[in-house]
Amino acid sequence: MSISIEHMGKVALVTGAGAGIGREIALWLAEAGAKVAVNDIRNEHADAVVAEITASGGEAIAVVADCREDDAIDEMVATTVAKLGGLDIAVNNIGMLPPGRGLKPFVDYRGDDWRDITDQNFTLAALCGRAEAEVMQAQGGGVILFVTSGETTRPSPYNSIYAASKAALNHLVTSMAVELGPDGIRVLAMAPGTTLTETVAAAFDEDRIAQIVASTPLRRMVEHDELARLAVFLTSDLARCITGQFILADAGAFLSRNRPSN
Ligand SMILES: NC(=O)c1ccc[n+]([C@@H]2O[C@H](COP(=O)([O-])OP(=O)(O)OC[C@H]3O[C@@H](n4cnc5c(N)ncnc54)[C@H](O)[C@@H]3O)[C@@H](O)[C@H]2O)c1
Protein backbone atom coordinates (compact mmCIF):
# COMPACT_ATOMS: atom_id res chain seq x y z
CA MET A 1 0.00 0.00 0.00
CA SER A 2 1.26 3.50 -0.67
CA ILE A 3 -0.12 6.85 0.26
CA SER A 4 0.25 9.99 -1.78
CA ILE A 5 -1.66 13.20 -1.92
CA GLU A 6 -2.14 14.57 -5.35
CA HIS A 7 -4.34 17.07 -7.07
CA MET A 8 -3.41 16.20 -10.65
CA GLY A 9 -5.93 17.69 -13.08
CA LYS A 10 -7.74 19.59 -10.31
CA VAL A 11 -8.41 23.33 -10.47
CA ALA A 12 -7.87 25.37 -7.30
CA LEU A 13 -8.64 28.99 -6.46
CA VAL A 14 -6.86 30.61 -3.50
CA THR A 15 -7.91 34.08 -2.35
CA GLY A 16 -5.37 36.47 -0.87
CA ALA A 17 -2.64 34.26 -2.31
CA GLY A 18 -0.15 37.02 -3.07
CA ALA A 19 1.50 36.79 0.34
CA GLY A 20 1.60 34.96 3.65
CA ILE A 21 -0.38 31.80 4.28
CA GLY A 22 -2.39 32.05 1.05
CA ARG A 23 0.76 32.27 -1.06
CA GLU A 24 2.16 29.14 0.56
CA ILE A 25 -1.12 27.26 0.07
CA ALA A 26 -1.14 28.21 -3.64
CA LEU A 27 2.46 27.00 -4.04
CA TRP A 28 1.76 23.68 -2.31
CA LEU A 29 -1.46 23.02 -4.21
CA ALA A 30 0.47 23.61 -7.44
CA GLU A 31 3.23 21.30 -6.20
CA ALA A 32 0.54 18.65 -5.64
CA GLY A 33 -0.49 19.02 -9.30
CA ALA A 34 -3.40 21.45 -9.21
CA LYS A 35 -3.83 24.25 -11.72
CA VAL A 36 -4.06 27.30 -9.48
CA ALA A 37 -5.90 30.60 -9.81
CA VAL A 38 -3.97 33.04 -7.63
CA ASN A 39 -6.16 35.85 -6.32
CA ASP A 40 -4.93 39.00 -4.66
CA ILE A 41 -5.89 42.65 -4.61
CA ARG A 42 -2.21 43.46 -5.30
CA ASN A 43 -1.54 42.46 -8.90
CA GLU A 44 2.27 42.44 -8.63
CA HIS A 45 2.05 39.99 -5.72
CA ALA A 46 -0.34 37.69 -7.59
CA ASP A 47 1.88 37.83 -10.68
CA ALA A 48 4.97 36.95 -8.62
CA VAL A 49 3.30 33.82 -7.22
CA VAL A 50 2.13 32.79 -10.69
CA ALA A 51 5.71 33.24 -11.93
CA GLU A 52 7.02 31.07 -9.07
CA ILE A 53 4.55 28.29 -9.88
CA THR A 54 5.22 28.34 -13.62
CA ALA A 55 8.99 28.46 -13.05
CA SER A 56 8.74 25.15 -11.20
CA GLY A 57 6.69 23.53 -13.96
CA GLY A 58 3.18 24.17 -12.64
CA GLU A 59 0.20 25.92 -14.17
CA ALA A 60 -1.28 29.08 -12.68
CA ILE A 61 -3.11 32.27 -13.58
CA ALA A 62 -3.51 35.53 -11.68
CA VAL A 63 -7.09 36.56 -10.91
CA VAL A 64 -6.63 40.03 -9.50
CA ALA A 65 -9.75 41.17 -7.66
CA ASP A 66 -10.82 43.09 -4.58
CA CYS A 67 -12.97 40.46 -2.89
CA ARG A 68 -14.91 43.12 -0.99
CA GLU A 69 -16.75 43.73 -4.28
CA ASP A 70 -19.57 41.28 -5.14
CA ASP A 71 -19.09 41.64 -8.90
CA ALA A 72 -15.33 41.17 -8.59
CA ILE A 73 -15.88 37.87 -6.75
CA ASP A 74 -18.23 36.57 -9.44
CA GLU A 75 -15.79 37.61 -12.16
CA MET A 76 -12.85 35.98 -10.34
CA VAL A 77 -14.70 32.67 -10.12
CA ALA A 78 -15.96 32.90 -13.73
CA THR A 79 -12.43 33.66 -15.01
CA THR A 80 -11.03 30.69 -13.09
CA VAL A 81 -13.60 28.36 -14.62
CA ALA A 82 -13.20 29.80 -18.13
CA LYS A 83 -9.39 29.75 -18.16
CA LEU A 84 -8.63 26.62 -16.11
CA GLY A 85 -11.65 24.48 -16.99
CA GLY A 86 -13.62 24.21 -13.74
CA LEU A 87 -13.32 24.67 -9.98
CA ASP A 88 -12.58 21.70 -7.70
CA ILE A 89 -10.87 23.35 -4.72
CA ALA A 90 -11.46 26.80 -3.28
CA VAL A 91 -9.45 28.19 -0.38
CA ASN A 92 -10.93 31.36 1.06
CA ASN A 93 -7.93 32.75 2.87
CA ILE A 94 -8.36 36.56 2.96
CA GLY A 95 -8.57 38.04 6.44
CA MET A 96 -6.82 40.02 9.20
CA LEU A 97 -7.55 43.56 10.35
CA PRO A 98 -8.02 45.93 7.41
CA PRO A 99 -5.72 48.98 7.25
CA GLY A 100 -6.68 51.57 9.87
CA ARG A 101 -8.65 49.09 11.99
CA GLY A 102 -6.40 48.14 14.90
CA LEU A 103 -6.92 46.37 18.23
CA LYS A 104 -9.25 48.32 20.56
CA PRO A 105 -11.24 48.03 23.74
CA PHE A 106 -14.71 46.67 22.93
CA VAL A 107 -16.45 49.94 23.86
CA ASP A 108 -14.27 51.93 21.44
CA TYR A 109 -15.23 49.92 18.35
CA ARG A 110 -17.70 51.97 16.28
CA GLY A 111 -19.98 51.10 13.39
CA ASP A 112 -17.33 51.51 10.68
CA ASP A 113 -14.95 49.24 12.60
CA TRP A 114 -17.64 46.56 12.84
CA ARG A 115 -18.53 46.84 9.17
CA ASP A 116 -14.94 46.84 7.85
CA ILE A 117 -13.66 44.04 10.07
CA THR A 118 -16.65 41.76 9.52
CA ASP A 119 -16.53 42.48 5.76
CA GLN A 120 -12.85 41.49 5.64
CA ASN A 121 -13.11 38.43 7.87
CA PHE A 122 -16.62 37.09 7.34
CA THR A 123 -18.71 38.63 4.57
CA LEU A 124 -16.20 38.51 1.73
CA ALA A 125 -15.26 34.91 2.50
CA ALA A 126 -18.94 33.93 2.68
CA LEU A 127 -19.64 35.61 -0.66
CA CYS A 128 -16.64 33.86 -2.23
CA GLY A 129 -18.03 30.58 -0.83
CA ARG A 130 -21.41 31.34 -2.39
CA ALA A 131 -19.98 31.94 -5.86
CA GLU A 132 -17.73 28.87 -5.61
CA ALA A 133 -20.53 26.61 -4.35
CA GLU A 134 -22.78 27.61 -7.24
CA VAL A 135 -20.14 26.52 -9.75
CA MET A 136 -19.37 23.32 -7.82
CA GLN A 137 -23.07 22.41 -7.65
CA ALA A 138 -23.35 22.67 -11.42
CA GLN A 139 -20.12 20.72 -11.82
CA GLY A 140 -21.08 17.93 -9.39
CA GLY A 141 -18.75 18.45 -6.42
CA GLY A 142 -15.74 20.15 -4.91
CA VAL A 143 -14.12 21.31 -1.67
CA ILE A 144 -14.36 24.74 -0.07
CA LEU A 145 -11.86 25.50 2.69
CA PHE A 146 -12.03 28.67 4.79
CA VAL A 147 -9.03 29.99 6.71
CA THR A 148 -10.32 31.13 10.10
CA SER A 149 -8.24 31.50 13.30
CA GLY A 150 -7.22 29.98 16.60
CA GLU A 151 -8.67 33.16 18.12
CA THR A 152 -12.08 31.50 17.68
CA THR A 153 -11.29 28.98 20.41
CA ARG A 154 -10.87 31.42 23.30
CA PRO A 155 -11.78 34.96 24.32
CA SER A 156 -9.90 37.51 22.23
CA PRO A 157 -9.85 40.74 24.24
CA TYR A 158 -9.27 43.91 22.18
CA ASN A 159 -9.65 41.83 19.02
CA SER A 160 -13.27 40.93 19.59
CA ILE A 161 -14.73 41.73 16.16
CA TYR A 162 -12.03 39.78 14.31
CA ALA A 163 -12.45 36.72 16.54
CA ALA A 164 -16.24 36.83 16.36
CA SER A 165 -16.14 37.19 12.55
CA LYS A 166 -13.88 34.16 12.21
CA ALA A 167 -16.06 32.19 14.66
CA ALA A 168 -19.04 33.01 12.45
CA LEU A 169 -17.16 31.45 9.52
CA ASN A 170 -16.50 28.30 11.57
CA HIS A 171 -20.25 28.06 12.10
CA LEU A 172 -21.13 28.89 8.50
CA VAL A 173 -19.08 25.85 7.50
CA THR A 174 -21.52 23.57 9.33
CA SER A 175 -24.59 24.96 7.55
CA MET A 176 -22.90 24.93 4.16
CA ALA A 177 -21.73 21.35 4.71
CA VAL A 178 -25.29 20.18 5.39
CA GLU A 179 -26.78 22.10 2.45
CA LEU A 180 -24.06 21.27 -0.06
CA GLY A 181 -23.09 17.75 0.98
CA PRO A 182 -25.75 16.11 -1.21
CA ASP A 183 -24.14 17.89 -4.18
CA GLY A 184 -20.78 16.28 -3.39
CA ILE A 185 -19.31 19.47 -1.93
CA ARG A 186 -17.25 19.31 1.27
CA VAL A 187 -16.92 22.48 3.33
CA LEU A 188 -14.21 22.93 5.95
CA ALA A 189 -12.29 25.52 7.93
CA MET A 190 -8.73 25.47 9.15
CA ALA A 191 -7.87 27.65 12.13
CA PRO A 192 -4.21 28.68 12.32
CA GLY A 193 -2.35 29.71 15.41
CA THR A 194 0.04 32.65 15.24
CA THR A 195 2.14 32.44 12.07
CA LEU A 196 4.90 34.93 11.37
CA THR A 197 3.64 36.34 8.08
CA GLU A 198 4.77 39.83 7.07
CA THR A 199 1.55 41.27 8.44
CA VAL A 200 2.07 39.66 11.85
CA ALA A 201 5.78 40.51 11.92
CA ALA A 202 4.89 44.16 11.33
CA ALA A 203 2.32 44.15 14.14
CA PHE A 204 4.13 42.23 16.90
CA ASP A 205 7.40 43.21 18.58
CA GLU A 206 10.00 40.69 19.78
CA ASP A 207 8.67 40.59 23.35
CA ARG A 208 5.20 39.79 22.15
CA ILE A 209 6.48 37.01 19.90
CA ALA A 210 8.58 35.58 22.75
CA GLN A 211 5.51 35.61 25.03
CA ILE A 212 3.42 33.74 22.49
CA VAL A 213 6.14 31.14 21.96
CA ALA A 214 6.66 30.66 25.72
CA SER A 215 2.94 30.18 26.37
CA THR A 216 2.39 27.67 23.56
CA PRO A 217 2.71 23.97 24.47
CA LEU A 218 4.97 23.19 21.49
CA ARG A 219 7.01 26.34 22.33
CA ARG A 220 6.82 27.71 18.83
CA MET A 221 4.65 29.39 16.27
CA VAL A 222 3.03 27.69 13.32
CA GLU A 223 4.99 27.68 10.05
CA HIS A 224 3.47 28.72 6.72
CA ASP A 225 4.27 25.38 5.10
CA GLU A 226 2.60 23.44 7.92
CA LEU A 227 -0.66 25.22 7.15
CA ALA A 228 -0.19 24.65 3.42
CA ARG A 229 0.37 20.91 3.97
CA LEU A 230 -2.83 20.80 6.05
CA ALA A 231 -4.73 22.62 3.28
CA VAL A 232 -3.43 20.13 0.70
CA PHE A 233 -4.54 17.24 2.92
CA LEU A 234 -7.98 18.63 3.76
CA THR A 235 -8.75 19.35 0.11
CA SER A 236 -7.53 15.93 -1.01
CA ASP A 237 -9.25 12.57 -1.32
CA LEU A 238 -7.48 11.38 1.84
CA ALA A 239 -9.87 13.65 3.75
CA ARG A 240 -12.92 12.78 1.68
CA CYS A 241 -15.10 11.77 4.66
CA ILE A 242 -14.43 15.04 6.52
CA THR A 243 -16.87 17.91 6.18
CA GLY A 244 -18.46 20.59 8.36
CA GLN A 245 -15.46 20.81 10.70
CA PHE A 246 -12.92 23.38 11.65
CA ILE A 247 -9.45 21.99 12.17
CA LEU A 248 -7.23 23.79 14.63
CA ALA A 249 -3.53 24.05 13.72
CA ASP A 250 -2.04 26.14 16.51
CA ALA A 251 0.84 24.20 18.13
CA GLY A 252 -1.48 23.64 21.11
CA ALA A 253 -1.97 27.35 21.87
CA PHE A 254 -5.66 26.86 22.68
CA LEU A 255 -4.61 24.77 25.71
CA SER A 256 -2.50 27.53 27.18
CA ARG A 257 -3.57 29.09 30.47
CA ASN A 258 -1.11 31.96 30.30
CA ARG A 259 -1.37 33.16 26.74
CA PRO A 260 -0.78 36.94 26.58
CA SER A 261 -3.98 38.89 25.97
CA ASN A 262 -3.86 41.27 23.02
N1 LIG B 1 -0.73 35.06 10.36
C1 LIG B 1 -1.34 34.62 11.45
O1 LIG B 1 -0.78 34.57 12.57
C2 LIG B 1 -2.77 34.12 11.37
C3 LIG B 1 -3.31 33.46 12.49
C4 LIG B 1 -4.63 33.01 12.42
C5 LIG B 1 -5.37 33.20 11.27
N2 LIG B 1 -4.81 33.85 10.20
C6 LIG B 1 -5.64 34.04 9.01
O2 LIG B 1 -4.94 33.52 7.88
C7 LIG B 1 -5.28 34.26 6.72
C8 LIG B 1 -4.02 34.75 6.03
O3 LIG B 1 -3.28 35.53 6.96
P1 LIG B 1 -1.86 36.15 6.57
O4 LIG B 1 -1.18 36.49 7.84
O5 LIG B 1 -1.21 35.27 5.58
O6 LIG B 1 -2.36 37.50 5.84
P2 LIG B 1 -1.49 38.51 4.97
O7 LIG B 1 -1.99 39.86 5.36
O8 LIG B 1 -0.04 38.22 5.08
O9 LIG B 1 -1.92 38.17 3.47
C9 LIG B 1 -3.23 38.39 3.05
C10 LIG B 1 -3.24 38.62 1.55
O10 LIG B 1 -4.60 38.93 1.18
C11 LIG B 1 -4.62 40.01 0.29
N3 LIG B 1 -5.89 40.72 0.42
C12 LIG B 1 -6.28 41.48 1.47
N4 LIG B 1 -7.51 41.99 1.23
C13 LIG B 1 -7.88 41.54 0.01
C14 LIG B 1 -9.05 41.74 -0.79
N5 LIG B 1 -10.06 42.51 -0.38
N6 LIG B 1 -9.12 41.12 -1.99
C15 LIG B 1 -8.09 40.35 -2.44
N7 LIG B 1 -6.95 40.14 -1.72
C16 LIG B 1 -6.87 40.73 -0.51
C17 LIG B 1 -3.44 40.86 0.71
O11 LIG B 1 -3.00 41.73 -0.36
C18 LIG B 1 -2.40 39.82 1.11
O12 LIG B 1 -1.57 39.46 0.03
C19 LIG B 1 -6.21 35.38 7.19
O13 LIG B 1 -7.54 35.01 7.01
C20 LIG B 1 -5.90 35.49 8.67
O14 LIG B 1 -6.97 36.02 9.41
C21 LIG B 1 -3.53 34.32 10.22
Short mmCIF file of C-alpha atoms in Angstrom, two decimals, residues 53-210:
data_model
loop_
_atom_site.label_atom_id
_atom_site.label_comp_id
_atom_site.label_asym_id
_atom_site.label_seq_id
_atom_site.Cartn_x
_atom_site.Cartn_y
_atom_site.Cartn_z
CA ILE A 53 4.55 28.29 -9.88
CA THR A 54 5.22 28.34 -13.62
CA ALA A 55 8.99 28.46 -13.05
CA SER A 56 8.74 25.15 -11.20
CA GLY A 57 6.69 23.53 -13.96
CA GLY A 58 3.18 24.17 -12.64
CA GLU A 59 0.20 25.92 -14.17
CA ALA A 60 -1.28 29.08 -12.68
CA ILE A 61 -3.11 32.27 -13.58
CA ALA A 62 -3.51 35.53 -11.68
CA VAL A 63 -7.09 36.56 -10.91
CA VAL A 64 -6.63 40.03 -9.50
CA ALA A 65 -9.75 41.17 -7.66
CA ASP A 66 -10.82 43.09 -4.58
CA CYS A 67 -12.97 40.46 -2.89
CA ARG A 68 -14.91 43.12 -0.99
CA GLU A 69 -16.75 43.73 -4.28
CA ASP A 70 -19.57 41.28 -5.14
CA ASP A 71 -19.09 41.64 -8.90
CA ALA A 72 -15.33 41.17 -8.59
CA ILE A 73 -15.88 37.87 -6.75
CA ASP A 74 -18.23 36.57 -9.44
CA GLU A 75 -15.79 37.61 -12.16
CA MET A 76 -12.85 35.98 -10.34
CA VAL A 77 -14.70 32.67 -10.12
CA ALA A 78 -15.96 32.90 -13.73
CA THR A 79 -12.43 33.66 -15.01
CA THR A 80 -11.03 30.69 -13.09
CA VAL A 81 -13.60 28.36 -14.62
CA ALA A 82 -13.20 29.80 -18.13
CA LYS A 83 -9.39 29.75 -18.16
CA LEU A 84 -8.63 26.62 -16.11
CA GLY A 85 -11.65 24.48 -16.99
CA GLY A 86 -13.62 24.21 -13.74
CA LEU A 87 -13.32 24.67 -9.98
CA ASP A 88 -12.58 21.70 -7.70
CA ILE A 89 -10.87 23.35 -4.72
CA ALA A 90 -11.46 26.80 -3.28
CA VAL A 91 -9.45 28.19 -0.38
CA ASN A 92 -10.93 31.36 1.06
CA ASN A 93 -7.93 32.75 2.87
CA ILE A 94 -8.36 36.56 2.96
CA GLY A 95 -8.57 38.04 6.44
CA MET A 96 -6.82 40.02 9.20
CA LEU A 97 -7.55 43.56 10.35
CA PRO A 98 -8.02 45.93 7.41
CA PRO A 99 -5.72 48.98 7.25
CA GLY A 100 -6.68 51.57 9.87
CA ARG A 101 -8.65 49.09 11.99
CA GLY A 102 -6.40 48.14 14.90
CA LEU A 103 -6.92 46.37 18.23
CA LYS A 104 -9.25 48.32 20.56
CA PRO A 105 -11.24 48.03 23.74
CA PHE A 106 -14.71 46.67 22.93
CA VAL A 107 -16.45 49.94 23.86
CA ASP A 108 -14.27 51.93 21.44
CA TYR A 109 -15.23 49.92 18.35
CA ARG A 110 -17.70 51.97 16.28
CA GLY A 111 -19.98 51.10 13.39
CA ASP A 112 -17.33 51.51 10.68
CA ASP A 113 -14.95 49.24 12.60
CA TRP A 114 -17.64 46.56 12.84
CA ARG A 115 -18.53 46.84 9.17
CA ASP A 116 -14.94 46.84 7.85
CA ILE A 117 -13.66 44.04 10.07
CA THR A 118 -16.65 41.76 9.52
CA ASP A 119 -16.53 42.48 5.76
CA GLN A 120 -12.85 41.49 5.64
CA ASN A 121 -13.11 38.43 7.87
CA PHE A 122 -16.62 37.09 7.34
CA THR A 123 -18.71 38.63 4.57
CA LEU A 124 -16.20 38.51 1.73
CA ALA A 125 -15.26 34.91 2.50
CA ALA A 126 -18.94 33.93 2.68
CA LEU A 127 -19.64 35.61 -0.66
CA CYS A 128 -16.64 33.86 -2.23
CA GLY A 129 -18.03 30.58 -0.83
CA ARG A 130 -21.41 31.34 -2.39
CA ALA A 131 -19.98 31.94 -5.86
CA GLU A 132 -17.73 28.87 -5.61
CA ALA A 133 -20.53 26.61 -4.35
CA GLU A 134 -22.78 27.61 -7.24
CA VAL A 135 -20.14 26.52 -9.75
CA MET A 136 -19.37 23.32 -7.82
CA GLN A 137 -23.07 22.41 -7.65
CA ALA A 138 -23.35 22.67 -11.42
CA GLN A 139 -20.12 20.72 -11.82
CA GLY A 140 -21.08 17.93 -9.39
CA GLY A 141 -18.75 18.45 -6.42
CA GLY A 142 -15.74 20.15 -4.91
CA VAL A 143 -14.12 21.31 -1.67
CA ILE A 144 -14.36 24.74 -0.07
CA LEU A 145 -11.86 25.50 2.69
CA PHE A 146 -12.03 28.67 4.79
CA VAL A 147 -9.03 29.99 6.71
CA THR A 148 -10.32 31.13 10.10
CA SER A 149 -8.24 31.50 13.30
CA GLY A 150 -7.22 29.98 16.60
CA GLU A 151 -8.67 33.16 18.12
CA THR A 152 -12.08 31.50 17.68
CA THR A 153 -11.29 28.98 20.41
CA ARG A 154 -10.87 31.42 23.30
CA PRO A 155 -11.78 34.96 24.32
CA SER A 156 -9.90 37.51 22.23
CA PRO A 157 -9.85 40.74 24.24
CA TYR A 158 -9.27 43.91 22.18
CA ASN A 159 -9.65 41.83 19.02
CA SER A 160 -13.27 40.93 19.59
CA ILE A 161 -14.73 41.73 16.16
CA TYR A 162 -12.03 39.78 14.31
CA ALA A 163 -12.45 36.72 16.54
CA ALA A 164 -16.24 36.83 16.36
CA SER A 165 -16.14 37.19 12.55
CA LYS A 166 -13.88 34.16 12.21
CA ALA A 167 -16.06 32.19 14.66
CA ALA A 168 -19.04 33.01 12.45
CA LEU A 169 -17.16 31.45 9.52
CA ASN A 170 -16.50 28.30 11.57
CA HIS A 171 -20.25 28.06 12.10
CA LEU A 172 -21.13 28.89 8.50
CA VAL A 173 -19.08 25.85 7.50
CA THR A 174 -21.52 23.57 9.33
CA SER A 175 -24.59 24.96 7.55
CA MET A 176 -22.90 24.93 4.16
CA ALA A 177 -21.73 21.35 4.71
CA VAL A 178 -25.29 20.18 5.39
CA GLU A 179 -26.78 22.10 2.45
CA LEU A 180 -24.06 21.27 -0.06
CA GLY A 181 -23.09 17.75 0.98
CA PRO A 182 -25.75 16.11 -1.21
CA ASP A 183 -24.14 17.89 -4.18
CA GLY A 184 -20.78 16.28 -3.39
CA ILE A 185 -19.31 19.47 -1.93
CA ARG A 186 -17.25 19.31 1.27
CA VAL A 187 -16.92 22.48 3.33
CA LEU A 188 -14.21 22.93 5.95
CA ALA A 189 -12.29 25.52 7.93
CA MET A 190 -8.73 25.47 9.15
CA ALA A 191 -7.87 27.65 12.13
CA PRO A 192 -4.21 28.68 12.32
CA GLY A 193 -2.35 29.71 15.41
CA THR A 194 0.04 32.65 15.24
CA THR A 195 2.14 32.44 12.07
CA LEU A 196 4.90 34.93 11.37
CA THR A 197 3.64 36.34 8.08
CA GLU A 198 4.77 39.83 7.07
CA THR A 199 1.55 41.27 8.44
CA VAL A 200 2.07 39.66 11.85
CA ALA A 201 5.78 40.51 11.92
CA ALA A 202 4.89 44.16 11.33
CA ALA A 203 2.32 44.15 14.14
CA PHE A 204 4.13 42.23 16.90
CA ASP A 205 7.40 43.21 18.58
CA GLU A 206 10.00 40.69 19.78
CA ASP A 207 8.67 40.59 23.35
CA ARG A 208 5.20 39.79 22.15
CA ILE A 209 6.48 37.01 19.90
CA ALA A 210 8.58 35.58 22.75
#
